[in-house]
Amino acid sequence: MERIERHACFGGWQDVYRHESKVLGCDMTVGVYFPPQAEEGPCPVLYWLSGLTCNEQNFITKAGAQRYAAEHGLILVAPDTSPRGDDVADDEAYDLGKGAGFYVNATREPWSRHYRMYDYIVEELPEWVESDPAASDRRSISGHSMGGHGALAIALKNPGRYRSVSAFSPIVAPTQVPWGEKAFSAYLGDDREAWKQYDTVELVKNAREKLPLLIDQGEDDNFLAEQLRPELLREACDAAKHPIELRMRPGYDHSYYFIASFIGEHIAHHARALKG
Amino acid sequence: MERIERHACFGGWQDVYRHESKVLGCDMTVGVYFPPQAEEGPCPVLYWLSGLTCNEQNFITKAGAQRYAAEHGLILVAPDTSPRGDDVADDEAYDLGKGAGFYVNATREPWSRHYRMYDYIVEELPEWVESDPAASDRRSISGHSMGGHGALAIALKNPGRYRSVSAFSPIVAPTQVPWGEKAFSAYLGDDREAWKQYDTVELVKNAREKLPLLIDQGEDDNFLAEQLRPELLREACDAAKHPIELRMRPGYDHSYYFIASFIGEHIAHHARALKG
């Protein structure tokens, strides 16, 4: 493990680490924000999953989340979005391969060797983070777009593991929209039944734990109608009596300007769950 | 004039415009944040001058300033840092030519044709901004590093024009440090007397208006000892009885993580001056 960046930020430290991932078979970079409270004892952790094309930098440089994490005493962990390296399979398109891991365990060649982002996020990354005495084992999860899909699906698949979950502009039904169909075909093959294990709309139907879903969605998001389709999740939640707070935000788009505007509310939400 | 970006942000709008600069002889891009209050009547304007290598994007994506501008009802204007375009003189180094205009009017070839950032920032940009009915003619100015130099020098050279001035990690004595010596030699020639008109430490000696200088400086800034040297400004201010608040910040570096941590205090400072 190597610390490759350290910046004082809102009284704490915004770090970037490189660590070896056995699960992914490559080195991974991770942004970790330690709030000032981490000097005094273990702090709970909010995991943030970024969207297509992102790496660990986007959230830590653009969301302005450190201010709120410092207020509430949360550690923020922002991993990269796929395995990386010269020997990792890739595709020319922005929505497949590097930068587009979709938080699944790939089962098909050439992807299955490295693309195991689900196991990395659920198991290996928290093990590594929570071995630091500054981190407690209380954790929540959030994310944006592809990372919103990841956060929701991972929380629903792992009852009891996360105190709270939220998402910005998530891909809620990857099995029904072009981004998800393309990625899942490549990573998981043609059996659409196998896709459902990573689809939030499907998972909510049989969720054992009724963890409330907090979602913000911009109404002027270019991807809303074709790729995101939050109404499918609202309908599934209503049918399953699964609690959801879906906030449609007039005027807002898919960018980090949107995330920055409401990340404070999400962090307050997670802080209540993590410290309650 | 063309609007090339518009994003909802903290209840207002983060825009980016391209407009024709007659002074610079090229098109320029400018970030403009309109707070929600701009819908109801003219708002005062804070001009932000960025540092070496930056364009209009750095401040608007990384500083998290919109939150505070929305709280206080300020418009934020973040221009590019030099003229741009294929016919604009440039240099391979990051600290000369494009991205390094140093907010002076160049007098030497090949720079004098386009590099007139001083006139652009003082005259042409505010004329363009303040022709918008959403903007009042109350203005303040701030900036980072090379832009901190620009903000301080411009405010001191134009008594009465700015209600307040502040800077992060400014180059306070460009005539005495390598960055400034290199740029001023190129843009202004060998006559070091001519350089002094753009040097904050020199300007403060005879400032007609005792506009207080608010400065934040990270103690772990890699450029502190060689390029920034805030102690020279503190001494000059003490000698001239010019009010200065120089806040040395332990642990902080030269990055936008530093700016983000304290921009809220700067915007509150400017808001008091602009709305008082």
Coordinates of C-alpha atoms in Angstrom, one line a residue:
Chain A
M1 CA 0.0 0.0 0.0
E2 CA 1.2 3.4 -0.9
R3 CA -0.1 6.9 -0.2
I4 CA 0.2 8.8 -3.5
E5 CA -1.6 12.0 -2.4
R6 CA -2.3 13.8 0.8
H7 CA -4.0 17.2 1.1
A8 CA -5.2 19.0 4.1
C9 CA -8.9 19.7 3.6
F10 CA -11.6 21.1 5.9
G11 CA -9.5 20.3 8.9
G12 CA -8.9 16.7 7.9
W13 CA -7.0 14.9 5.1
Q14 CA -7.9 14.0 1.6
D15 CA -5.6 11.1 0.7
V16 CA -5.3 8.9 -2.3
Y17 CA -3.8 5.4 -1.9
R18 CA -2.7 2.7 -4.3
H19 CA -3.2 -0.8 -3.0
E20 CA -2.9 -4.3 -4.4
S21 CA -6.3 -5.9 -5.0
K22 CA -6.1 -9.7 -5.0
V23 CA -9.7 -9.9 -6.1
L24 CA -9.2 -7.8 -9.2
G25 CA -5.6 -8.9 -9.9
C26 CA -4.3 -5.4 -10.2
D27 CA -3.3 -2.3 -8.3
M28 CA -6.2 0.0 -7.4
T29 CA -6.3 3.7 -6.5
V30 CA -8.8 4.9 -3.8
G31 CA -9.6 8.3 -2.5
V32 CA -10.0 8.4 1.3
Y33 CA -11.1 11.5 3.3
F34 CA -10.3 11.4 7.0
P35 CA -12.4 14.0 8.9
P36 CA -10.8 15.9 11.8
Q37 CA -12.7 13.5 14.2
A38 CA -10.6 10.6 13.0
E39 CA -7.8 11.8 15.1
E40 CA -9.8 11.1 18.2
G41 CA -11.3 7.7 17.5
P42 CA -12.9 5.4 14.9
C43 CA -15.3 7.1 12.5
P44 CA -18.0 5.4 10.4
V45 CA -17.4 5.1 6.7
L46 CA -19.4 6.2 3.6
Y47 CA -18.4 4.3 0.5
W48 CA -19.0 6.3 -2.8
L49 CA -19.2 4.5 -6.1
S50 CA -18.6 6.7 -9.1
G51 CA -20.1 6.6 -12.6
L52 CA -19.0 5.7 -16.1
T53 CA -15.6 7.0 -17.2
C54 CA -14.7 8.1 -13.7
N55 CA -11.8 7.1 -11.5
E56 CA -11.1 7.9 -7.9
Q57 CA -10.5 11.6 -8.7
N58 CA -13.9 12.8 -9.8
F59 CA -15.8 12.6 -6.5
I60 CA -12.9 13.9 -4.4
T61 CA -12.2 16.9 -6.6
K62 CA -15.7 17.9 -7.7
A63 CA -18.4 16.9 -5.2
G64 CA -17.4 19.2 -2.3
A65 CA -18.3 16.4 0.1
Q66 CA -15.4 16.8 2.5
R67 CA -17.1 19.8 4.1
Y68 CA -20.1 17.8 5.2
A69 CA -18.0 14.7 6.1
A70 CA -15.9 17.0 8.4
E71 CA -19.1 18.3 10.0
H72 CA -20.5 14.9 10.7
G73 CA -17.3 13.0 11.3
L74 CA -17.5 10.5 8.4
I75 CA -14.7 8.9 6.5
L76 CA -15.4 9.0 2.7
V77 CA -14.0 6.2 0.5
A78 CA -14.1 6.7 -3.2
P79 CA -12.6 3.8 -5.2
D80 CA -11.9 3.6 -8.9
T81 CA -14.7 2.2 -11.2
S82 CA -12.9 -0.8 -12.7
P83 CA -9.7 -2.8 -12.7
R84 CA -6.8 -1.0 -14.4
G85 CA -3.5 -1.9 -16.0
D86 CA -2.1 -2.9 -19.4
D87 CA -3.1 -6.5 -19.0
V88 CA -6.7 -5.7 -18.1
A89 CA -9.3 -6.3 -20.9
D90 CA -10.8 -3.1 -22.4
D91 CA -13.0 -1.8 -25.1
E92 CA -12.9 1.4 -27.1
A93 CA -16.4 2.5 -25.9
Y94 CA -16.7 4.6 -22.8
D95 CA -19.4 2.3 -21.4
L96 CA -17.6 -1.0 -21.4
G97 CA -14.3 -2.1 -19.9
K98 CA -12.0 0.3 -18.0
G99 CA -14.0 3.0 -16.3
A100 CA -17.1 0.9 -16.7
G101 CA -16.9 -2.1 -14.3
F102 CA -20.6 -1.9 -13.4
Y103 CA -19.9 -3.3 -9.9
V104 CA -20.6 -6.9 -11.0
N105 CA -18.5 -10.1 -11.0
A106 CA -17.9 -10.9 -14.7
T107 CA -18.3 -14.5 -15.7
R108 CA -17.4 -14.3 -19.4
E109 CA -14.0 -14.0 -21.1
P110 CA -12.1 -11.8 -21.5
W111 CA -13.7 -10.0 -18.6
S112 CA -13.9 -12.6 -15.9
R113 CA -10.2 -12.5 -15.0
H114 CA -10.1 -9.0 -13.6
Y115 CA -13.7 -7.6 -13.6
R116 CA -14.8 -8.6 -10.1
M117 CA -15.8 -5.1 -8.9
Y118 CA -18.7 -6.6 -6.8
D119 CA -16.4 -8.6 -4.6
Y120 CA -13.9 -5.8 -4.5
I121 CA -16.5 -3.3 -3.2
V122 CA -18.4 -5.6 -0.9
E123 CA -15.4 -7.5 0.6
E124 CA -11.9 -6.6 -0.2
L125 CA -12.1 -2.8 -0.1
P126 CA -13.9 -2.6 3.3
E127 CA -11.5 -5.1 4.8
W128 CA -8.6 -2.9 3.7
V129 CA -10.3 0.4 4.8
E130 CA -11.5 -1.0 8.1
S131 CA -8.2 -2.4 9.1
D132 CA -7.2 1.3 9.7
P133 CA -7.9 2.1 13.4
A134 CA -9.4 5.4 12.3
A135 CA -12.3 3.5 10.6
S136 CA -15.1 1.8 12.4
D137 CA -17.1 -1.1 10.9
R138 CA -20.2 1.0 10.6
R139 CA -20.7 1.6 6.9
S140 CA -23.1 3.2 4.4
I141 CA -23.0 3.4 0.6
S142 CA -23.9 5.8 -2.1
G143 CA -23.0 6.6 -5.7
H144 CA -23.8 8.2 -9.0
S145 CA -25.3 6.8 -12.2
M146 CA -23.5 3.5 -12.7
G147 CA -22.3 3.9 -9.1
G148 CA -25.8 4.6 -8.0
H149 CA -26.8 1.3 -9.5
G150 CA -23.8 -0.3 -7.7
A151 CA -24.7 1.3 -4.3
L152 CA -28.4 0.3 -4.4
A153 CA -27.8 -3.3 -5.7
I154 CA -25.0 -3.9 -3.3
A155 CA -27.0 -2.6 -0.3
L156 CA -30.0 -4.7 -1.2
K157 CA -27.9 -7.9 -1.8
N158 CA -26.2 -7.6 1.6
P159 CA -28.8 -7.1 4.3
G160 CA -27.4 -5.8 7.5
R161 CA -24.1 -4.8 6.0
Y162 CA -24.9 -1.1 5.4
R163 CA -26.7 1.2 7.7
S164 CA -28.0 3.3 4.9
V165 CA -28.0 3.7 1.1
S166 CA -28.5 6.6 -1.3
A167 CA -27.9 7.4 -4.9
F168 CA -27.8 10.2 -7.4
S169 CA -29.2 9.5 -10.9
P170 CA -28.9 5.8 -10.6
I171 CA -29.3 3.2 -13.3
V172 CA -32.0 1.4 -11.4
A173 CA -32.9 -1.2 -14.0
P174 CA -29.7 -2.2 -15.9
T175 CA -31.5 -5.3 -17.3
Q176 CA -33.9 -3.0 -19.2
V177 CA -31.8 -0.2 -20.5
P178 CA -29.0 0.1 -23.2
W179 CA -26.1 0.8 -20.8
G180 CA -26.9 -2.2 -18.7
E181 CA -27.8 -4.5 -21.5
K182 CA -24.5 -3.8 -23.2
A183 CA -22.4 -4.3 -20.1
F184 CA -24.3 -7.3 -18.7
S185 CA -24.2 -9.1 -22.1
A186 CA -20.4 -8.7 -22.1
Y187 CA -19.7 -9.4 -18.5
L188 CA -22.4 -12.0 -17.7
G189 CA -23.4 -13.5 -21.1
D190 CA -26.7 -14.0 -22.7
D191 CA -28.7 -15.5 -19.8
R192 CA -30.8 -12.6 -18.7
E193 CA -31.9 -14.4 -15.6
A194 CA -28.3 -14.2 -14.4
W195 CA -28.5 -10.4 -14.9
K196 CA -31.3 -9.9 -12.3
Q197 CA -29.0 -10.5 -9.3
Y198 CA -27.5 -7.0 -10.1
D199 CA -30.7 -5.2 -10.9
T200 CA -32.1 -2.9 -8.3
V201 CA -35.7 -3.1 -9.6
E202 CA -35.5 -6.9 -9.4
L203 CA -33.7 -7.0 -6.1
V204 CA -36.3 -4.8 -4.4
K205 CA -39.0 -7.3 -5.1
N206 CA -37.6 -9.7 -2.6
A207 CA -35.5 -7.6 -0.4
R208 CA -35.2 -9.2 3.1
E209 CA -34.3 -5.9 4.7
K210 CA -36.4 -2.9 4.0
L211 CA -33.5 -0.5 4.0
P212 CA -35.0 2.9 2.8
L213 CA -33.7 4.1 -0.6
L214 CA -32.9 7.8 -0.8
I215 CA -32.5 8.9 -4.4
D216 CA -32.0 12.3 -6.0
Q217 CA -32.7 12.6 -9.7
G218 CA -32.3 15.7 -12.0
E219 CA -35.3 16.3 -14.2
D220 CA -33.1 17.8 -17.0
D221 CA -30.7 14.8 -17.0
N222 CA -30.1 13.8 -20.6
F223 CA -30.0 10.1 -19.6
L224 CA -33.3 10.2 -17.6
A225 CA -35.8 8.7 -20.0
E226 CA -33.6 6.1 -21.8
Q227 CA -31.0 4.9 -19.2
L228 CA -32.1 5.8 -15.7
R229 CA -35.9 5.4 -15.6
P230 CA -36.4 5.9 -11.8
E231 CA -40.2 5.4 -12.3
L232 CA -39.5 1.7 -12.7
L233 CA -38.0 1.6 -9.2
R234 CA -40.8 3.7 -7.7
E235 CA -43.3 1.2 -9.1
A236 CA -41.3 -1.8 -7.8
C237 CA -41.0 -0.2 -4.4
D238 CA -44.6 0.6 -4.2
A239 CA -45.6 -3.0 -5.2
A240 CA -43.1 -4.5 -2.6
K241 CA -43.9 -1.9 0.0
H242 CA -40.2 -1.0 0.1
P243 CA -39.5 2.5 1.5
I244 CA -38.2 4.9 -1.1
E245 CA -37.7 8.7 -1.2
L246 CA -37.2 9.7 -4.8
R247 CA -36.7 13.4 -5.2
M248 CA -37.1 14.7 -8.7
R249 CA -35.1 18.0 -9.0
P250 CA -36.3 20.4 -11.6
G251 CA -33.5 22.0 -13.7
Y252 CA -30.7 19.7 -12.6
D253 CA -28.7 17.6 -15.0
H254 CA -26.4 14.5 -14.7
S255 CA -23.2 16.5 -13.7
Y256 CA -21.2 16.9 -10.5
Y257 CA -22.9 20.4 -10.2
F258 CA -26.0 18.4 -9.3
I259 CA -24.2 16.1 -6.9
A260 CA -22.5 19.0 -5.2
S261 CA -25.8 20.7 -4.7
F262 CA -27.3 17.8 -2.7
I263 CA -24.4 15.8 -1.4
G264 CA -24.8 17.6 1.9
E265 CA -28.3 16.2 2.4
H266 CA -27.1 12.7 1.6
I267 CA -24.2 12.9 4.0
A268 CA -26.5 14.1 6.7
H269 CA -28.9 11.2 6.0
H270 CA -26.0 8.7 6.2
A271 CA -24.6 10.4 9.4
R272 CA -28.0 9.9 11.1
A273 CA -28.0 6.2 10.3
L274 CA -24.3 5.7 11.1
K275 CA -24.3 7.5 14.4
G276 CA -27.8 6.7 15.6
Chain B
M1 CA -21.5 35.8 -27.2
E2 CA -22.4 32.2 -26.8
R3 CA -23.5 30.2 -23.8
I4 CA -21.5 26.9 -24.0
E5 CA -22.5 25.3 -20.7
R6 CA -25.4 25.7 -18.3
H7 CA -25.9 23.6 -15.1
A8 CA -28.3 24.0 -12.3
C9 CA -26.2 24.4 -9.1
F10 CA -27.3 25.2 -5.6
G11 CA -30.6 26.7 -6.8
G12 CA -28.8 28.9 -9.4
W13 CA -27.0 28.4 -12.6
Q14 CA -23.3 27.6 -13.4
D15 CA -22.8 28.9 -16.9
V16 CA -19.8 29.1 -19.2
Y17 CA -19.8 31.7 -22.0
R18 CA -17.6 32.3 -25.0
H19 CA -17.3 36.0 -25.9
E20 CA -15.2 38.0 -28.2
S21 CA -12.5 40.0 -26.5
K22 CA -11.4 43.1 -28.5
V23 CA -8.7 43.8 -26.0
L24 CA -7.1 40.4 -26.3
G25 CA -7.9 39.9 -30.0
C26 CA -9.4 36.4 -29.4
D27 CA -12.4 34.6 -28.1
M28 CA -12.4 34.0 -24.3
T29 CA -14.3 31.5 -22.2
V30 CA -15.7 32.7 -18.8
G31 CA -17.5 30.8 -16.0
V32 CA -20.4 32.7 -14.5
Y33 CA -22.4 31.5 -11.5
F34 CA -25.8 33.2 -11.1
P35 CA -27.2 32.6 -7.5
P36 CA -30.9 32.1 -7.0
Q37 CA -31.2 35.8 -5.9
A38 CA -30.3 36.9 -9.5
E39 CA -33.8 36.1 -10.6
E40 CA -35.1 38.9 -8.4
G41 CA -32.7 41.7 -9.0
P42 CA -29.1 42.8 -9.6
C43 CA -26.5 40.9 -7.5
P44 CA -23.0 42.1 -6.8
V45 CA -20.1 40.3 -8.5
L46 CA -17.0 38.6 -7.2
Y47 CA -14.3 38.2 -9.9
W48 CA -12.0 35.2 -9.4
L49 CA -8.6 35.1 -11.1
S50 CA -7.1 31.6 -11.4
G51 CA -3.5 30.5 -11.3
L52 CA -0.9 29.1 -13.7
T53 CA -2.1 26.4 -16.1
C54 CA -5.8 27.0 -15.3
N55 CA -8.6 28.0 -17.5
E56 CA -12.2 28.9 -16.6
Q57 CA -13.0 25.3 -15.5
N58 CA -10.7 24.9 -12.4
F59 CA -12.5 27.2 -10.0
I60 CA -16.0 26.4 -11.1
T61 CA -15.5 22.6 -10.8
K62 CA -13.2 22.3 -7.8
A63 CA -13.7 25.2 -5.3
G64 CA -17.2 24.5 -4.2
A65 CA -17.8 28.2 -4.1
Q66 CA -21.3 28.1 -5.6
R67 CA -22.8 27.0 -2.3
Y68 CA -21.6 30.2 -0.5
A69 CA -22.4 32.4 -3.5
A70 CA -26.0 31.1 -3.3
E71 CA -26.1 31.8 0.4
H72 CA -25.0 35.4 0.0
G73 CA -26.4 36.2 -3.3
L74 CA -23.2 36.9 -5.2
I75 CA -22.5 36.3 -8.9
L76 CA -19.1 34.6 -9.4
V77 CA -17.1 35.4 -12.6
A78 CA -14.1 33.1 -13.4
P79 CA -12.3 34.0 -16.6
D80 CA -9.6 32.1 -18.4
T81 CA -6.0 33.0 -17.5
S82 CA -4.6 34.1 -20.8
P83 CA -5.6 34.8 -24.4
R84 CA -6.1 31.6 -26.4
G85 CA -6.1 30.5 -30.0
D86 CA -3.8 29.2 -32.7
D87 CA -2.4 32.7 -33.6
V88 CA -1.6 33.5 -29.9
A89 CA 2.0 33.4 -29.0
D90 CA 2.9 30.6 -26.6
D91 CA 5.9 28.9 -24.9
E92 CA 6.5 25.3 -24.0
A93 CA 6.8 26.0 -20.3
Y94 CA 3.8 26.0 -18.1
D95 CA 4.7 29.3 -16.6
L96 CA 4.8 31.5 -19.7
G97 CA 2.4 32.1 -22.6
K98 CA -1.0 30.4 -22.6
G99 CA -2.3 29.7 -19.2
A100 CA 0.1 32.2 -17.7
G101 CA -1.0 35.7 -18.7
F102 CA 0.0 37.1 -15.3
Y103 CA -2.7 39.8 -15.5
V104 CA -0.4 42.3 -17.1
N105 CA -0.4 44.3 -20.4
A106 CA 2.6 42.9 -22.3
T107 CA 4.7 45.5 -24.1
R108 CA 7.2 43.2 -25.8
E109 CA 7.0 41.1 -29.0
P110 CA 5.7 38.5 -29.6
W111 CA 3.4 38.9 -26.5
S112 CA 2.1 42.4 -26.8
R113 CA -0.4 41.6 -29.6
H114 CA -2.7 39.5 -27.4
Y115 CA -1.4 39.4 -23.8
R116 CA -3.4 42.3 -22.3
M117 CA -5.0 40.5 -19.4
Y118 CA -4.8 43.5 -17.2
D119 CA -7.1 45.6 -19.4
Y120 CA -9.3 42.6 -20.0
I121 CA -9.9 42.0 -16.3
V122 CA -10.1 45.6 -15.3
E123 CA -12.2 47.0 -18.1
E124 CA -13.6 44.7 -20.8
L125 CA -14.7 41.7 -18.7
P126 CA -16.7 43.8 -16.1
E127 CA -18.2 45.9 -18.9
W128 CA -19.4 42.7 -20.5
V129 CA -20.6 41.1 -17.2
E130 CA -22.2 44.1 -15.9
S131 CA -24.2 44.8 -19.0
D132 CA -26.4 41.8 -17.8
P133 CA -29.3 43.2 -15.8
A134 CA -28.7 40.4 -13.2
A135 CA -25.3 42.0 -12.3
S136 CA -24.9 45.2 -10.3
D137 CA -21.8 47.4 -10.6
R138 CA -20.7 46.5 -7.1
R139 CA -17.6 44.3 -7.5
S140 CA -14.9 42.5 -5.5
I141 CA -12.0 40.5 -6.6
S142 CA -10.1 37.4 -5.5
G143 CA -7.8 34.8 -6.9
H144 CA -5.2 32.1 -6.4
S145 CA -1.4 32.1 -6.8
M146 CA -0.8 34.0 -10.1
G147 CA -4.5 35.0 -9.8
G148 CA -3.9 36.1 -6.2
H149 CA -1.2 38.4 -7.5
G150 CA -3.6 39.6 -10.2
A151 CA -6.4 40.3 -7.7
L152 CA -4.2 42.2 -5.2
A153 CA -2.3 44.2 -7.8
I154 CA -5.5 45.1 -9.7
A155 CA -7.4 46.2 -6.6
L156 CA -4.5 48.3 -5.4
K157 CA -4.0 50.0 -8.8
N158 CA -7.7 50.9 -9.1
P159 CA -8.8 52.6 -5.9
G160 CA -12.6 52.8 -5.5
R161 CA -13.2 50.1 -8.1
Y162 CA -13.5 47.1 -5.9
R163 CA -15.3 46.9 -2.5
S164 CA -13.0 44.2 -1.2
V165 CA -10.0 42.0 -2.2
S166 CA -8.7 38.7 -1.1
A167 CA -6.3 36.1 -2.2
F168 CA -5.2 32.5 -1.7
S169 CA -1.5 31.7 -1.9
P170 CA -0.7 34.8 -3.9
I171 CA 2.6 35.7 -5.7
V172 CA 2.9 39.0 -3.7
A173 CA 6.3 40.1 -5.1
P174 CA 6.6 39.0 -8.7
T175 CA 9.6 41.3 -9.3
Q176 CA 11.6 39.3 -6.7
V177 CA 10.7 35.6 -7.4
P178 CA 11.5 33.3 -10.3
W179 CA 7.9 32.9 -11.7
G180 CA 7.5 36.7 -11.9
E181 CA 11.0 37.5 -13.1
K182 CA 10.6 35.0 -16.0
A183 CA 7.1 36.2 -17.0
F184 CA 7.8 40.0 -16.5
S185 CA 11.1 39.7 -18.5
A186 CA 9.2 38.2 -21.4
Y187 CA 6.1 40.4 -21.3
L188 CA 7.6 43.7 -20.1
G189 CA 11.3 43.5 -21.0
D190 CA 14.4 44.2 -19.0
D191 CA 13.4 47.5 -17.3
R192 CA 12.7 46.3 -13.8
E193 CA 11.2 49.7 -12.9
A194 CA 8.4 49.0 -15.3
W195 CA 7.7 45.7 -13.5
K196 CA 6.8 47.5 -10.3
Q197 CA 3.4 48.7 -11.5
Y198 CA 2.3 45.1 -11.2
D199 CA 3.9 44.1 -8.0
T200 CA 1.7 44.0 -4.9
V201 CA 4.6 44.6 -2.4
E202 CA 5.6 47.7 -4.4
L203 CA 2.0 48.9 -4.9
V204 CA 1.1 48.8 -1.2
K205 CA 3.9 51.3 -0.4
N206 CA 2.0 54.1 -2.1
A207 CA -1.6 52.8 -2.1
R208 CA -4.0 55.7 -2.1
E209 CA -6.9 53.6 -0.7
K210 CA -6.2 51.4 2.3
L211 CA -8.3 48.5 1.1
P212 CA -7.8 45.7 3.6
L213 CA -6.0 42.7 2.2
L214 CA -7.3 39.3 3.2
I215 CA -4.9 36.5 2.4
D216 CA -4.9 32.7 3.2
Q217 CA -1.7 30.9 2.8
G218 CA -1.0 27.2 3.4
E219 CA 2.1 26.5 5.5
D220 CA 2.8 23.2 3.6
D221 CA 2.6 24.9 0.2
N222 CA 5.6 23.8 -2.0
F223 CA 5.9 27.2 -3.5
L224 CA 5.8 29.2 -0.3
A225 CA 9.5 29.9 0.3
E226 CA 10.6 30.5 -3.2
Q227 CA 7.7 31.9 -5.2
L228 CA 5.1 33.3 -2.8
R229 CA 6.9 34.9 0.2
P230 CA 4.0 36.4 2.0
E231 CA 6.3 37.8 4.7
L232 CA 7.4 40.4 2.1
L233 CA 3.9 41.7 1.9
R234 CA 3.4 41.7 5.6
E235 CA 6.5 43.8 6.1
A236 CA 5.5 46.2 3.3
C237 CA 2.0 46.5 4.8
D238 CA 3.4 47.1 8.3
A239 CA 5.7 49.8 7.0
A240 CA 2.9 51.5 5.0
K241 CA 0.3 51.0 7.7
H242 CA -1.8 49.2 5.1
P243 CA -4.3 46.8 6.7
I244 CA -3.6 43.1 6.1
E245 CA -5.0 39.9 7.5
L246 CA -2.5 37.2 6.5
R247 CA -3.7 33.8 7.8
M248 CA -1.1 31.1 7.8
R249 CA -2.8 27.7 7.7
P250 CA -0.8 24.7 9.1
G251 CA -0.9 21.6 6.9
Y252 CA -2.5 23.1 3.9
D253 CA -0.9 23.0 0.4
H254 CA -1.3 24.9 -2.9
S255 CA -4.2 22.9 -4.2
Y256 CA -7.9 23.5 -4.6
Y257 CA -8.5 21.4 -1.5
F258 CA -7.0 24.4 0.3
I259 CA -9.2 26.8 -1.6
A260 CA -12.3 24.8 -1.0
S261 CA -11.6 24.7 2.7
F262 CA -11.6 28.5 3.1
I263 CA -13.5 29.9 0.1
G264 CA -16.6 30.2 2.3
E265 CA -14.8 32.6 4.6
H266 CA -13.6 34.7 1.7
I267 CA -17.0 34.8 0.1
A268 CA -18.6 35.9 3.4
H269 CA -15.9 38.6 3.7
H270 CA -16.7 39.9 0.2
A271 CA -20.5 39.7 0.8
R272 CA -20.1 41.9 3.9
A273 CA -18.3 44.5 1.8
L274 CA -20.5 44.2 -1.2
K275 CA -23.8 44.3 0.6
G276 CA -22.8 46.7 3.4

